[in-house]
Amino acid sequence: MALYITALVTAWCYMSIVMFLAMTFDNPGRFVAMILLVLQLGGAAGTFPIQTQGKFFQIIHPFLPMSYSLYAFRNAIAGGISNALVTKSFTVMIVLIIVFLTLLRLSMDYLQKHHLRDVSLLNDNQELLALEVDDQSRLSSQIQANIKKENAESEEKKHE
């Protein structure tokens, strides 16, 4: 049961952060979310103990949500490492959930008031598909031109 609750709180924490970044800042927000993920993989001490990590990761370790998630998972798996640490971990993650969901709500209200709710680089799938088709037709015409050029060169060599 403890493992299930830990997984649920962890998922809500990450999803609230990623949703805020992606919905508010569109593609740059998605990029920041990916950078955050990469930093957390090295700095949360999930693969190696934080004491063996570099100085940069030791500095950012307390500020990464995954650090607290890992503390809670370790306690749920090993059973009773430290109740104070688990309480702190859940408190930090729940506060992050509340903060980022509130920020998401405020940013969505702002975007709707300023008529930006449908403005996204990824909204116009037809336009993106047209670009892809144009690229494919341009590529195929280039291939055809190269084939004609190679055929002409081989014909010249035959005549020589």
Short mmCIF file of C-alpha atoms in Angstrom, two decimals:
data_model
loop_
_atom_site.label_atom_id
_atom_site.label_comp_id
_atom_site.label_asym_id
_atom_site.label_seq_id
_atom_site.Cartn_x
_atom_site.Cartn_y
_atom_site.Cartn_z
CA MET A 1 0.00 0.00 0.00
CA ALA A 2 2.85 2.39 0.84
CA LEU A 3 4.44 1.72 -2.53
CA TYR A 4 1.15 2.46 -4.33
CA ILE A 5 0.66 5.76 -2.47
CA THR A 6 4.26 6.76 -3.15
CA ALA A 7 3.86 6.02 -6.86
CA LEU A 8 0.61 8.00 -6.99
CA VAL A 9 2.03 11.07 -5.27
CA THR A 10 5.19 10.89 -7.38
CA ALA A 11 3.19 10.69 -10.62
CA TRP A 12 1.01 13.65 -9.61
CA CYS A 13 4.08 15.66 -8.69
CA TYR A 14 5.85 15.10 -12.01
CA MET A 15 2.73 15.52 -14.09
CA SER A 16 1.84 18.82 -12.43
CA ILE A 17 5.32 20.19 -13.16
CA VAL A 18 5.39 18.94 -16.76
CA MET A 19 1.82 20.08 -17.47
CA PHE A 20 2.56 23.55 -16.15
CA LEU A 21 5.69 23.88 -18.26
CA ALA A 22 4.17 22.40 -21.43
CA MET A 23 0.83 24.20 -21.30
CA THR A 24 2.20 27.57 -20.25
CA PHE A 25 5.35 27.80 -22.34
CA ASP A 26 4.52 25.37 -25.19
CA ASN A 27 7.63 23.90 -26.87
CA PRO A 28 10.20 25.78 -24.75
CA GLY A 29 8.38 24.44 -21.68
CA ARG A 30 8.62 20.91 -23.02
CA PHE A 31 12.33 21.46 -23.55
CA VAL A 32 12.76 22.69 -19.97
CA ALA A 33 10.85 19.63 -18.73
CA MET A 34 13.26 17.37 -20.63
CA ILE A 35 16.27 19.21 -19.19
CA LEU A 36 14.76 18.83 -15.71
CA LEU A 37 14.34 15.11 -16.33
CA VAL A 38 17.96 14.75 -17.43
CA LEU A 39 19.21 16.67 -14.40
CA GLN A 40 17.12 14.51 -12.11
CA LEU A 41 18.49 11.30 -13.55
CA GLY A 42 21.98 12.29 -12.46
CA GLY A 43 21.24 14.38 -9.41
CA ALA A 44 18.54 12.52 -7.51
CA ALA A 45 20.85 9.70 -6.38
CA GLY A 46 18.69 7.00 -7.95
CA THR A 47 21.51 5.19 -9.69
CA PHE A 48 24.52 6.07 -7.53
CA PRO A 49 24.72 7.50 -4.01
CA ILE A 50 24.83 11.30 -4.02
CA GLN A 51 28.16 11.22 -2.15
CA THR A 52 29.80 9.63 -5.20
CA GLN A 53 28.33 12.17 -7.65
CA GLY A 54 30.03 15.32 -8.81
CA LYS A 55 29.83 18.60 -6.91
CA PHE A 56 27.20 20.04 -9.30
CA PHE A 57 24.80 17.16 -8.65
CA GLN A 58 25.43 17.32 -4.90
CA ILE A 59 24.43 20.99 -4.96
CA ILE A 60 21.21 20.51 -6.95
CA HIS A 61 20.20 17.26 -5.18
CA PRO A 62 18.02 18.87 -2.45
CA PHE A 63 16.14 20.94 -5.05
CA LEU A 64 15.07 18.06 -7.30
CA PRO A 65 11.62 16.51 -6.81
CA MET A 66 12.93 13.07 -7.74
CA SER A 67 15.22 13.12 -4.69
CA TYR A 68 12.20 13.16 -2.38
CA SER A 69 10.41 10.61 -4.51
CA LEU A 70 13.36 8.24 -4.18
CA TYR A 71 13.47 8.68 -0.41
CA ALA A 72 9.79 7.71 -0.21
CA PHE A 73 10.22 4.74 -2.57
CA ARG A 74 13.22 3.45 -0.62
CA ASN A 75 11.22 3.63 2.59
CA ALA A 76 8.25 1.87 1.00
CA ILE A 77 10.45 -0.91 -0.37
CA ALA A 78 12.80 -1.35 2.60
CA GLY A 79 10.22 -0.57 5.24
CA GLY A 80 10.72 1.97 7.97
CA ILE A 81 13.99 3.70 7.13
CA SER A 82 12.86 6.97 8.66
CA ASN A 83 9.34 8.22 9.26
CA ALA A 84 10.56 11.81 9.46
CA LEU A 85 12.22 11.51 6.06
CA VAL A 86 9.06 10.02 4.53
CA THR A 87 6.92 12.77 6.03
CA LYS A 88 9.29 15.39 4.65
CA SER A 89 9.30 13.69 1.23
CA PHE A 90 5.51 13.56 0.98
CA THR A 91 5.20 17.12 2.26
CA VAL A 92 7.62 18.43 -0.36
CA MET A 93 5.90 16.54 -3.17
CA ILE A 94 2.39 17.59 -2.10
CA VAL A 95 3.49 21.22 -1.82
CA LEU A 96 4.97 20.97 -5.33
CA ILE A 97 1.71 19.51 -6.62
CA ILE A 98 -0.31 22.34 -5.09
CA VAL A 99 2.09 25.04 -6.30
CA PHE A 100 2.34 23.80 -9.88
CA LEU A 101 -1.39 23.06 -10.24
CA THR A 102 -2.13 26.55 -8.95
CA LEU A 103 0.37 28.05 -11.38
CA LEU A 104 -1.17 25.95 -14.17
CA ARG A 105 -4.65 27.22 -13.31
CA LEU A 106 -3.44 30.84 -13.26
CA SER A 107 -1.60 30.48 -16.55
CA MET A 108 -4.62 28.83 -18.23
CA ASP A 109 -6.85 31.69 -17.01
CA TYR A 110 -4.36 34.20 -18.40
CA LEU A 111 -4.10 32.43 -21.76
CA GLN A 112 -7.89 32.18 -22.09
CA LYS A 113 -8.39 35.85 -21.23
CA HIS A 114 -5.86 36.87 -23.84
CA HIS A 115 -7.29 34.51 -26.51
CA LEU A 116 -4.15 32.42 -26.64
CA ARG A 117 -5.74 29.10 -25.72
CA ASP A 118 -5.50 27.68 -29.24
CA VAL A 119 -2.13 29.15 -30.14
CA SER A 120 0.47 26.44 -30.38
CA LEU A 121 3.11 25.45 -32.85
CA LEU A 122 1.67 21.94 -32.81
CA ASN A 123 -2.02 22.83 -33.35
CA ASP A 124 -2.11 22.98 -37.14
CA ASN A 125 -1.52 19.37 -38.09
CA GLN A 126 -2.54 19.97 -41.69
CA GLU A 127 0.14 22.62 -42.10
CA LEU A 128 2.74 20.33 -40.55
CA LEU A 129 1.62 17.49 -42.81
CA ALA A 130 1.89 19.79 -45.86
CA LEU A 131 5.46 20.62 -44.88
CA GLU A 132 6.24 16.92 -44.62
CA VAL A 133 4.67 16.21 -48.03
CA ASP A 134 6.59 19.14 -49.55
CA ASP A 135 9.81 17.74 -48.11
CA GLN A 136 9.06 14.30 -49.50
CA SER A 137 8.21 15.63 -52.98
CA ARG A 138 11.32 17.81 -52.99
CA LEU A 139 13.41 14.83 -51.92
CA SER A 140 11.93 12.58 -54.60
CA SER A 141 12.51 15.21 -57.29
CA GLN A 142 16.12 15.55 -56.13
CA ILE A 143 16.55 11.78 -56.30
CA GLN A 144 15.11 11.73 -59.82
CA ALA A 145 17.49 14.53 -60.86
CA ASN A 146 20.45 12.60 -59.43
CA ILE A 147 19.39 9.43 -61.26
CA LYS A 148 19.14 11.35 -64.56
CA LYS A 149 22.56 12.88 -63.95
CA GLU A 150 24.10 9.48 -63.19
CA ASN A 151 22.46 7.97 -66.29
CA ALA A 152 23.78 10.81 -68.45
CA GLU A 153 27.28 10.35 -67.02
CA SER A 154 27.17 6.60 -67.65
CA GLU A 155 25.99 7.21 -71.24
CA GLU A 156 28.92 9.59 -71.77
CA LYS A 157 31.35 6.96 -70.48
CA LYS A 158 29.88 4.36 -72.84
CA HIS A 159 30.41 6.66 -75.82
CA GLU A 160 34.01 7.40 -74.90
#
